[in-house]
CSV table of C-alpha atoms and ligand atoms in Angstrom, one decimal:
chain,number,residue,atom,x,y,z
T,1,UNK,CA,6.3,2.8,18.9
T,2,UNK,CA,9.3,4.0,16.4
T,3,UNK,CA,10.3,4.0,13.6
T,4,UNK,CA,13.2,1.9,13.4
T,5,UNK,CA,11.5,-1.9,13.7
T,6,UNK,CA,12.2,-3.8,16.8
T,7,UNK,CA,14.2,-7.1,16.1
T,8,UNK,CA,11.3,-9.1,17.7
T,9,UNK,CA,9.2,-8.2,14.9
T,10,UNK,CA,12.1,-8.7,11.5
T,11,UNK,CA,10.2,-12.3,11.6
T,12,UNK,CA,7.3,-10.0,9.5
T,13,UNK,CA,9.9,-8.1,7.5
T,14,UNK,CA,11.3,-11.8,6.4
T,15,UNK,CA,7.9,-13.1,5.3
T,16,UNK,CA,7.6,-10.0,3.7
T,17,UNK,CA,10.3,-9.9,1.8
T,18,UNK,CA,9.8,-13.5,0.9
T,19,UNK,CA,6.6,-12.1,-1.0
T,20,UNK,CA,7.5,-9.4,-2.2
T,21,UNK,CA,11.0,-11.3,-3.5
T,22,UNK,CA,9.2,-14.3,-5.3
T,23,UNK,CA,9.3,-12.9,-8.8
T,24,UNK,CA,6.3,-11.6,-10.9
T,25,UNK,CA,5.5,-9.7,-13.8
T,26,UNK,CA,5.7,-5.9,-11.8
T,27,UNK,CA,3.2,-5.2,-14.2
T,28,UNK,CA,1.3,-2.5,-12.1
T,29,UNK,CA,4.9,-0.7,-10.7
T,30,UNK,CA,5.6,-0.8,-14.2
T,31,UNK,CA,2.5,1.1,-15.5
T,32,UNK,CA,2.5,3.9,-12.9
T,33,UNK,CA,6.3,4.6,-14.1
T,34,UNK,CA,5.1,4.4,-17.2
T,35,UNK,CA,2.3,6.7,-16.9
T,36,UNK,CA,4.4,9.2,-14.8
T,37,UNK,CA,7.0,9.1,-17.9
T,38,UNK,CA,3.8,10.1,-20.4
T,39,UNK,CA,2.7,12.9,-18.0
T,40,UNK,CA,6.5,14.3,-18.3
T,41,UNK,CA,7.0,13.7,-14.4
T,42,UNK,CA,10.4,12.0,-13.8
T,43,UNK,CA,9.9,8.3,-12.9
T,44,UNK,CA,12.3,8.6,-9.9
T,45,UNK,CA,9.7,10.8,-8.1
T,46,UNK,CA,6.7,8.5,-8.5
T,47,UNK,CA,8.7,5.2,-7.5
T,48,UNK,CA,7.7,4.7,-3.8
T,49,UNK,CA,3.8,4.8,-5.1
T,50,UNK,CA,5.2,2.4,-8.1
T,51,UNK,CA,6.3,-0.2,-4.6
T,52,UNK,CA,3.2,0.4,-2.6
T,53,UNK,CA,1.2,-0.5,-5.4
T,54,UNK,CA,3.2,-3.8,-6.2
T,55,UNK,CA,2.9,-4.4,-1.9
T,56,UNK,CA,-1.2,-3.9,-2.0
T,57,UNK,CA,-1.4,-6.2,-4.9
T,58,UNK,CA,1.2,-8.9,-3.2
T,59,UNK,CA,-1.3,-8.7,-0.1
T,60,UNK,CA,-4.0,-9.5,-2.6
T,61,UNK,CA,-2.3,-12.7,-3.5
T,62,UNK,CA,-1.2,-14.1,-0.3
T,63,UNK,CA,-4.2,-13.4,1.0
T,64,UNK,CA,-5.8,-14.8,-1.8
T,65,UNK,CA,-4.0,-17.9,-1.5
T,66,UNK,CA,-5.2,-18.9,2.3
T,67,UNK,CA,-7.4,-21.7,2.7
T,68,UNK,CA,-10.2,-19.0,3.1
T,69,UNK,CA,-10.1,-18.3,-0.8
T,70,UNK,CA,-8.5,-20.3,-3.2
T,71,UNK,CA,-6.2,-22.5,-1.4
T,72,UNK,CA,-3.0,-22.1,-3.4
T,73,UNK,CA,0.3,-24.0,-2.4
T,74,UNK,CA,2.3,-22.4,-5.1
T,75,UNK,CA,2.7,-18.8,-5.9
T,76,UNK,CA,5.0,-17.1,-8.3
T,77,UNK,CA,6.9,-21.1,-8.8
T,78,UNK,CA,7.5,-20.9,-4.7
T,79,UNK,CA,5.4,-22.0,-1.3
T,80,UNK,CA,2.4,-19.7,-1.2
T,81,UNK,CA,3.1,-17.4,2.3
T,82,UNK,CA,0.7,-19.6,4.5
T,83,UNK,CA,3.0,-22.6,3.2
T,84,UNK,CA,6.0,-21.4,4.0
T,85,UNK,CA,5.4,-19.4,6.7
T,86,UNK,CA,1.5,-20.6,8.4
T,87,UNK,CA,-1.2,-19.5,7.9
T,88,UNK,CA,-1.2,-16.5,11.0
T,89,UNK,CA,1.7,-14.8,9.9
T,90,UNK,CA,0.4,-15.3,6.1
T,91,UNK,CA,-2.5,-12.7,7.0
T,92,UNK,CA,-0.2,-10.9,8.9
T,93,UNK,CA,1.9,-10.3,6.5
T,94,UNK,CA,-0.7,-9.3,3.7
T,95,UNK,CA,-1.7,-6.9,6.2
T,96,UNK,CA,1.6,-5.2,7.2
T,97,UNK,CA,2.4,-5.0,3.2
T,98,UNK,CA,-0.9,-2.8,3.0
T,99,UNK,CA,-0.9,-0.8,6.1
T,100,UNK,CA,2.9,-0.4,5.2
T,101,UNK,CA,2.3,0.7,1.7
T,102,UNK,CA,0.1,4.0,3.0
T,103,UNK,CA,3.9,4.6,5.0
T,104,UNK,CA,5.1,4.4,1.6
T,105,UNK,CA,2.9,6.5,-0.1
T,106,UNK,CA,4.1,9.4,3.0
T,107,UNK,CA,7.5,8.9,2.0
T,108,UNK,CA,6.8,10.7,-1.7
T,109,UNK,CA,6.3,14.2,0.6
T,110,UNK,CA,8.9,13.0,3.3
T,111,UNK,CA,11.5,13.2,0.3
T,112,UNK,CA,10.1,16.1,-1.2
T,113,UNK,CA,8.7,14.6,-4.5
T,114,UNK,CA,5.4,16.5,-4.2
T,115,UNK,CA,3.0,18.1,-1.8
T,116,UNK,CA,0.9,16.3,1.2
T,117,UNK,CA,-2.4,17.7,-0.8
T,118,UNK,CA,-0.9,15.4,-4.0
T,119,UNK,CA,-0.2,12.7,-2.0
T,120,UNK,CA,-3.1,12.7,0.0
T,121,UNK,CA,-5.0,12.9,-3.5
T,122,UNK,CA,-3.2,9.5,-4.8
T,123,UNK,CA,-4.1,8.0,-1.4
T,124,UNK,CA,-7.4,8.7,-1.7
T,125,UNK,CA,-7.2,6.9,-5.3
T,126,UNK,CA,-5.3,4.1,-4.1
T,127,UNK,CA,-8.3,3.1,-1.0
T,128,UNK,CA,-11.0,3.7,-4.3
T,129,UNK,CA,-8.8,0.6,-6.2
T,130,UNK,CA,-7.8,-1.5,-3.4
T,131,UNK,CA,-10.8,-1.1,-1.0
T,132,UNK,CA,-14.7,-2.3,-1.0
T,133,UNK,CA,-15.2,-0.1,-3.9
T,134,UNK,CA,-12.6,-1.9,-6.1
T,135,UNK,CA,-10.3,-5.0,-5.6
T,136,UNK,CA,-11.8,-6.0,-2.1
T,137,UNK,CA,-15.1,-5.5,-3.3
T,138,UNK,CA,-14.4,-7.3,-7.1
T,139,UNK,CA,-12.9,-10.3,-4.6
T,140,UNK,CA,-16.2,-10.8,-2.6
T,141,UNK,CA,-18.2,-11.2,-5.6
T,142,UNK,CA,-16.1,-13.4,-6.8
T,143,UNK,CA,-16.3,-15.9,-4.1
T,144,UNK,CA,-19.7,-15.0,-3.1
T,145,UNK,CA,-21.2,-15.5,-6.7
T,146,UNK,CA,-23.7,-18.3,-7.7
T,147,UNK,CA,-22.2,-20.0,-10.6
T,148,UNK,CA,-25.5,-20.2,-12.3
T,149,UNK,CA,-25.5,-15.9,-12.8
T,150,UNK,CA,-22.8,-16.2,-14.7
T,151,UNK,CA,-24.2,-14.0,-17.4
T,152,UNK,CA,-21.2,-11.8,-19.4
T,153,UNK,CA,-21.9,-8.7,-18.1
T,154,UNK,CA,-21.5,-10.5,-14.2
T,155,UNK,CA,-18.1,-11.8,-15.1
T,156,UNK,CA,-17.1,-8.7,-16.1
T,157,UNK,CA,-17.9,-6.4,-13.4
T,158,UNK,CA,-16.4,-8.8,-11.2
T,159,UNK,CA,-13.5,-8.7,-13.0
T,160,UNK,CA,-13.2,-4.5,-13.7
T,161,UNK,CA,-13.6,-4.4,-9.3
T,162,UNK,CA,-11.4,-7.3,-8.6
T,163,UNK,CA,-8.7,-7.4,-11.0
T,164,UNK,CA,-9.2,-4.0,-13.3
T,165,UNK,CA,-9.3,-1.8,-10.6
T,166,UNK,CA,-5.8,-1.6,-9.2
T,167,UNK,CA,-4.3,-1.8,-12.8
T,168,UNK,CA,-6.7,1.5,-14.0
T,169,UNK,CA,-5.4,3.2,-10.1
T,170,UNK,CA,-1.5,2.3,-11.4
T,171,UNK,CA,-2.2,4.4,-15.0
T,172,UNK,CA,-4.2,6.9,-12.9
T,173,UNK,CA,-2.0,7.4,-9.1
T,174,UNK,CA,0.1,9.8,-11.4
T,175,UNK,CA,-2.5,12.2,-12.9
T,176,UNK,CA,-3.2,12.1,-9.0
T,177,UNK,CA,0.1,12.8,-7.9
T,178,UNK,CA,0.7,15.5,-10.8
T,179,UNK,CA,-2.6,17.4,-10.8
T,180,UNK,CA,-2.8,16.6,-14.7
T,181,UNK,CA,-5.6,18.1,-16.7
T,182,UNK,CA,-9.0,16.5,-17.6
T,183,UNK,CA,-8.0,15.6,-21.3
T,184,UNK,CA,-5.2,13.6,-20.1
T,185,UNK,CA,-6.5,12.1,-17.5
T,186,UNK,CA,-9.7,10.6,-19.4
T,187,UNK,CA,-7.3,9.3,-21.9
T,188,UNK,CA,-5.6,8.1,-19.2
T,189,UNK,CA,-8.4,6.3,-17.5
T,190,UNK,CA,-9.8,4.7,-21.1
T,191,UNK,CA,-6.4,3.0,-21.5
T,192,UNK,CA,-6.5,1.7,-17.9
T,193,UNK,CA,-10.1,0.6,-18.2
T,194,UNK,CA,-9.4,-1.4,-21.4
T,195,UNK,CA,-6.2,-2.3,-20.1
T,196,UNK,CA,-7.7,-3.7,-17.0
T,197,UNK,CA,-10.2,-5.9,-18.2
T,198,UNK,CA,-7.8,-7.1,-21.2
T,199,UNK,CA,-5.6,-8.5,-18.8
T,200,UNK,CA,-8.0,-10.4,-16.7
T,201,UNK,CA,-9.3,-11.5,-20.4
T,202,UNK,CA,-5.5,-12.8,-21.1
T,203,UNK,CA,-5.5,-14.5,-17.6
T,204,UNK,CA,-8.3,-16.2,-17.8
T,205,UNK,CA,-7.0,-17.3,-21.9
T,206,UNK,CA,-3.7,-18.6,-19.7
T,207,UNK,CA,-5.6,-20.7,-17.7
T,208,UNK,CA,-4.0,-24.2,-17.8
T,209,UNK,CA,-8.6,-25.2,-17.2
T,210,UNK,CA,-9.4,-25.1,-20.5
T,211,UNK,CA,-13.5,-24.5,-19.5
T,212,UNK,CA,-14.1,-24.2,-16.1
T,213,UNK,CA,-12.3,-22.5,-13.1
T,214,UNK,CA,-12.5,-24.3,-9.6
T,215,UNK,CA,-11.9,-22.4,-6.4
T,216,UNK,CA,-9.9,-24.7,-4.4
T,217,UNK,CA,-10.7,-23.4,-0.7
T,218,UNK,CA,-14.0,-24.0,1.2
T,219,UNK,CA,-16.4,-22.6,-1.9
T,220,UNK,CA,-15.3,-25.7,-4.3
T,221,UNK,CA,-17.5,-23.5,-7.3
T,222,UNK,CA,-16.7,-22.7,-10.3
T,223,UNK,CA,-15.5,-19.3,-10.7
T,224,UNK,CA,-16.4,-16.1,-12.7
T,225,UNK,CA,-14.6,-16.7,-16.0
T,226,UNK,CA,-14.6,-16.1,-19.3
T,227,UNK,CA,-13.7,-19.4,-20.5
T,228,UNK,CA,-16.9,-20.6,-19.8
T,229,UNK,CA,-19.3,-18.2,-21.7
T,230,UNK,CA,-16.9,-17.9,-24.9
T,231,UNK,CA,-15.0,-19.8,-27.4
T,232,UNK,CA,-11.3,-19.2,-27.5
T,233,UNK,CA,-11.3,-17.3,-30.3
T,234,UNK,CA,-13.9,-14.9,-28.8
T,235,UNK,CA,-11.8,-14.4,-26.4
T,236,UNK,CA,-8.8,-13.6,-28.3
T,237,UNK,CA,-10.9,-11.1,-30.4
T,238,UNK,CA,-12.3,-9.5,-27.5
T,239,UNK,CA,-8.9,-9.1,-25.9
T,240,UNK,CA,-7.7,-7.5,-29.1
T,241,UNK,CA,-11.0,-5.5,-29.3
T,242,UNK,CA,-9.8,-3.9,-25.9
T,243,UNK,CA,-6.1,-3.9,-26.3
T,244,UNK,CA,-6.9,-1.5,-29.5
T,245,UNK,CA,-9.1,0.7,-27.8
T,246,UNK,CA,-6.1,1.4,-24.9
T,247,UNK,CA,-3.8,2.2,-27.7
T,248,UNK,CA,-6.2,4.1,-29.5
T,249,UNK,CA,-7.0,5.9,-26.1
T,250,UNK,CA,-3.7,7.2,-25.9
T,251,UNK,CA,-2.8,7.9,-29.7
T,252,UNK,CA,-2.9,11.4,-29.3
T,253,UNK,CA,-0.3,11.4,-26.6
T,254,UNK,CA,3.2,11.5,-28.4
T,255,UNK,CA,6.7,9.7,-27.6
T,256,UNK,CA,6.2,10.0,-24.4
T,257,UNK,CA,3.2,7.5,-23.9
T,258,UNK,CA,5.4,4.4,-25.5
T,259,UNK,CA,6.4,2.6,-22.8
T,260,UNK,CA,2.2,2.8,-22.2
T,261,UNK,CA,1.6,1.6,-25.9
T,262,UNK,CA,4.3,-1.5,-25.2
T,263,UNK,CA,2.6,-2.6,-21.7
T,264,UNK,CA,-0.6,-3.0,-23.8
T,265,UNK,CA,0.9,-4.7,-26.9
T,266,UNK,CA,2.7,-7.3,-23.6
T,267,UNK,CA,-0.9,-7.8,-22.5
T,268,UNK,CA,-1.8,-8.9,-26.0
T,269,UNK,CA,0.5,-11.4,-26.6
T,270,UNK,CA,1.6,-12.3,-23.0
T,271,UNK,CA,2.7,-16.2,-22.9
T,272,UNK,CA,2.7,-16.0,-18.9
R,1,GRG,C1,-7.7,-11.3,-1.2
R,1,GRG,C2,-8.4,-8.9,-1.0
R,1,GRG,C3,-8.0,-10.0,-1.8
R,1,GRG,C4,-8.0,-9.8,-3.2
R,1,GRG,C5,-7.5,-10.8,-4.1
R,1,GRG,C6,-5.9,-10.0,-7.1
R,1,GRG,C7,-6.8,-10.9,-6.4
R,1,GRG,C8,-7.8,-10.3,-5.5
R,1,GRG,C9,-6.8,-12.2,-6.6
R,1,GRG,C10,-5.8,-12.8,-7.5
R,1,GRG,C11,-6.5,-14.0,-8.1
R,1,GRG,C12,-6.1,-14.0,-9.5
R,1,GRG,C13,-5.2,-15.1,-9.9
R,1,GRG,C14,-6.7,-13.1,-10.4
R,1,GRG,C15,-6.4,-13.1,-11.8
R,1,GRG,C16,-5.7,-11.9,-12.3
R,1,GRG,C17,-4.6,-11.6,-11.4
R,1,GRG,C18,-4.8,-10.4,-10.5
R,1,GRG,C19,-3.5,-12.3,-11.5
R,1,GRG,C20,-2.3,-12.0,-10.6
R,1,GRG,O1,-1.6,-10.9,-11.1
R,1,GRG,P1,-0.3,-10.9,-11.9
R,1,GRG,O2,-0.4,-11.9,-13.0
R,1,GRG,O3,0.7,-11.6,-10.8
R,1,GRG,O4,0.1,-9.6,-12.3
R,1,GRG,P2,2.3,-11.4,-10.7
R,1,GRG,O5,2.7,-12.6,-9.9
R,1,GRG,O6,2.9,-11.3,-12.0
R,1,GRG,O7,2.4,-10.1,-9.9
């Protein structure tokens, strides 16, 4: 092995990049450069954890999109990865992206940015969000669940482990990375909480199904949503409920926490 990458394999690197290129919102990058900016730690030193965050969560998807899940044709307006590229190199692909984002993660003591202890502390974080404790854990239950158990509470803890999880590790890999202390990192956390579950809330309000969510793949269910335990406008109030709460979470923080404050306000009143 080395660690320049043999020419055999750049087919990998192309799918990857294919991925990775297709567009998206960046929304979790964004929040751990935002949360870095809060804690008063340069965003420049936090960026290769702000990229191997965006590559776990594009694994998610592609993987997401095989026939085994959901069955998705399009992502992000393009072929999904098993589309474009089949369906071996699709889970291939998804898997280099997260064994290569941990290479990533290396990189922030390679370059100096902080110490192996700090980095080994946000990797630690990042397998709690990403593995069976969080998103991987959040996505069995979702495709494992009986429709009938929908009860509230169900959807939701699906939703904090599948979807809330990596957003609450993007506010929190900098307190990680930083060593901040307690006050700021439980304000830290509440917004990322909040913010988590608001944004599945605002998925499942952008839903184009306007009661029921079908998985596509071999389940054919309906899937944990809110749109089928609440009226729109419960929705919307409980999105706003939680959007507040992350700003409030945060009030005390100063100037420094705004780019935070306007991520939260985006998840509000996001159109896409
Ligand atoms: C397959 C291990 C594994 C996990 C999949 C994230 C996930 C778990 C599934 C995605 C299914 C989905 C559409 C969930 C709703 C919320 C969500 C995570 C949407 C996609 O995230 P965005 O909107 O996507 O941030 P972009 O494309 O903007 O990055």
């Amino acid at each position: 092995m080395s660690n320049s990458i043999s020419q055999r394999f750049l087919p990998i690197v192309e799918s990857m990049r294919y991925s990775l290129g297709g567009g998206g919102k960046r929304l979790r990058p964004l929040l751990v450069l935002a949360s870095a900016e809060s804690l008063g730690i340069e965003p420049d030193r936090v960026l290769p954890a702000a990229v191997a965050i965006e590559w776990i969560h594009t694994y998610s998807l592609i993987h997401d999109d095989l026939p085994a899940f959901d069955d998705d044709d399009v992502r992000r307006g393009r072929a999904s990865s098993h589309k474009r590229f089949g369906e071996a190199m699709a889970v291939l692909t998804g898997d280099a992206l997260l064994t290569e984002s941990f290479g990533l993660m290396l990189k922030l003591s390679e370059l100096g940015h902080f110490t192996p202890t700090q980095v080994l502390n946000g990797i630690s974080l990042l397998v709690q969000c990403s593995g069976i404790s969080g998103m991987v854990g959040g996505q069995w239950l979702d495709v494992s669940s009986e429709p009938d158990l929908f009860s509230l509470p169900e959807v939701e803890f699906v939703h904090i482990h599948k979807t809330g999880a990596m957003i609450l590790g993007s506010v929190l890999l900098p307190t990680r990375l930083h060593q901040a202390d307690e006050a700021k990192i439980q304000a830290r956390r509440r917004y990322g909480e909040a913010l988590g579950l608001a944004f599945q809330i605002s998925d499942d309000l952008l839903d184009s199904e306007p009661n029921i969510r079908y998985a596509r793949g071999p389940r054919k269910k309906p899937k944990p949503c809110y749109t089928k335990l609440m009226s729109p406008s419960e929705i919307k109030g409980k999105l706003n409920t939680l959007i507040d709460s992350a700003v409030t979470a945060i009030a005390n923080e100063g100037e420094k926490a705004s780019a935070l404050r306007g991520i939260a306000e985006y998840v509000r009143t996001r159109k896409k």
